[in-house]
Coordinates of C-alpha atoms in Angstrom, one line a residue:
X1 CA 1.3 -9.7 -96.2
X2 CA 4.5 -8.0 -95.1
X3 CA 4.5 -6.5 -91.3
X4 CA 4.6 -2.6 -92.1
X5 CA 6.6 -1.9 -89.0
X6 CA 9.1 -4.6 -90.2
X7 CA 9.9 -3.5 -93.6
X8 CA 11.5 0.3 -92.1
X9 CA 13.9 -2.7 -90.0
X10 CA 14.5 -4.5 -93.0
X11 CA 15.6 -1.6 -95.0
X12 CA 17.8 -1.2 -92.1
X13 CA 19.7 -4.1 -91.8
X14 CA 19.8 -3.7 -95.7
X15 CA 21.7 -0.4 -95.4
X16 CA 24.1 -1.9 -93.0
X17 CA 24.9 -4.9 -95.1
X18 CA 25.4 -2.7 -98.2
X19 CA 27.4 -0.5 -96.1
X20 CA 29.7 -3.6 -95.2
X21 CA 29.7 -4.9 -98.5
X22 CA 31.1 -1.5 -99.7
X23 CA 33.5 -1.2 -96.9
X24 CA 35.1 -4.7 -97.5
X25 CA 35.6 -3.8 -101.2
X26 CA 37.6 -0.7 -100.2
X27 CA 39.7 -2.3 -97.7
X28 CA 40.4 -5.3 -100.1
X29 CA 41.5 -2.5 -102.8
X30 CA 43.8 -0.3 -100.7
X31 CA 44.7 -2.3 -97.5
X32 CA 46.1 -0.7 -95.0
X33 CA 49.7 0.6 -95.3
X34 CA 52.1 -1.8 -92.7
X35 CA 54.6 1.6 -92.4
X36 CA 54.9 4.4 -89.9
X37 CA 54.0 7.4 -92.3
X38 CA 53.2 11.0 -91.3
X39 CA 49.9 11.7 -90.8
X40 CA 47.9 14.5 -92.4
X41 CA 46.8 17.2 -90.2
X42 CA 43.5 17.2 -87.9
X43 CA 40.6 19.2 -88.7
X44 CA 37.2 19.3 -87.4
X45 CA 33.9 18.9 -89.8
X46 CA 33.2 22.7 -89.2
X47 CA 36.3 23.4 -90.5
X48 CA 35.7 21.4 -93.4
X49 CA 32.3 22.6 -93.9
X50 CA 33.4 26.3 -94.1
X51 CA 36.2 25.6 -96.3
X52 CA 34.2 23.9 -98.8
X53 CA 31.0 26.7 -98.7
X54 CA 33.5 29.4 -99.4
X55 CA 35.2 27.7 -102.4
X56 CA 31.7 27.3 -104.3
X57 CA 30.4 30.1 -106.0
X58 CA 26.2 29.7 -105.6
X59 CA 23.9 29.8 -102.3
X60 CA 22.7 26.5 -103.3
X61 CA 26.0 24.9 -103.7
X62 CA 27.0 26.5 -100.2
X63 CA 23.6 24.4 -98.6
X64 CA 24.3 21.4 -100.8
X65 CA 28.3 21.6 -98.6
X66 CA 26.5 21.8 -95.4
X67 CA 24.2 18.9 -96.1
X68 CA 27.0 16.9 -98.0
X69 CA 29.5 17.1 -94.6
X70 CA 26.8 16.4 -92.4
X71 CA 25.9 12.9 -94.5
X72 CA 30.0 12.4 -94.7
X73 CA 30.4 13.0 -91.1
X74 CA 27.2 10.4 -89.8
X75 CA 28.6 7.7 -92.1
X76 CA 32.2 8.7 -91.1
X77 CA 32.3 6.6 -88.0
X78 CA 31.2 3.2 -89.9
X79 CA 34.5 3.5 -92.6
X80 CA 38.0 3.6 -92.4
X81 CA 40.0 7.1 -92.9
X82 CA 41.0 7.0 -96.2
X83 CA 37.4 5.8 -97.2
X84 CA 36.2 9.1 -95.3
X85 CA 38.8 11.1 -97.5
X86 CA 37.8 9.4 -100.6
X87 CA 34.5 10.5 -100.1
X88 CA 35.4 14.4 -99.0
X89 CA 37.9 14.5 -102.4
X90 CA 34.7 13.8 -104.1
X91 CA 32.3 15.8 -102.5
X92 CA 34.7 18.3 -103.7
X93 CA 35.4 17.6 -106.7
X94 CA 31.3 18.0 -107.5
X95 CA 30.7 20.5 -105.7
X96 CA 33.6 22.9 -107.7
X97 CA 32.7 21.5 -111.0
X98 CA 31.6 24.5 -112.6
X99 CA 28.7 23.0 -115.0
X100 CA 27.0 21.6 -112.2
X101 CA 24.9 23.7 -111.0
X102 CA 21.9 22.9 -108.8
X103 CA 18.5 25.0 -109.6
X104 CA 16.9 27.2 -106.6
X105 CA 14.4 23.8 -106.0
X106 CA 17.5 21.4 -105.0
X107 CA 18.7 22.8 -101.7
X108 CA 18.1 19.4 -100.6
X109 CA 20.8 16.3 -101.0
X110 CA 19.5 12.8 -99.5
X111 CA 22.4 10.2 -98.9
X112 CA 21.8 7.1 -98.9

């Protein structure tokens, strides 16, 4: 019979190999430029997070930002930049598609 207090560590180390997995597959598809190019500007995750809540056009799509930056930004730290921007681009791009629209009962976004 499996320890109980085990299987929330296995899930764990789980998460962190998948996350690995995933990372390694990005950085094998678009290695890292060798050049000096210009960066993009700075901006902070509040700033992101109000940019994108005042571009949708529903309450619940303006919760489902806030929730969506704050899973982008926890993960952020584990993945290289461009993986980061990746994932903002298509945050965005879901969260301004105009046929999605969440019902009043899925304020809530889990990551994973």
């Amino acid at each position: 019979m499996a320890d109980p207090d085990r299987s929330g560590e296995r899930a764990a180390v789980s998460r962190v190999l998948r996350l690995r997995q995933e990372v390694a597959a990005f950085e094998r598809r678009w290695p890292e430029p060798r050049t000096e190019q210009p960066m993009a500007p700075a901006f902070s995750w509040t700033q992101l997070e109000r940019q994108l809540a005042d571009l949708v056009d529903t309450p619940a799509k303006q919760a489902m930002a806030r929730e969506l930056v704050s899973a982008t930004r926890k993960m952020a730290r584990f993945k290289p930049p461009e993986m980061v921007l990746r994932e903002i681009l298509c945050l965005s791009w879901a969260l301004l598609d105009e046929s999605f629209q969440p019902g009043s009962g899925e304020g809530s976004v889990e990551m994973t």
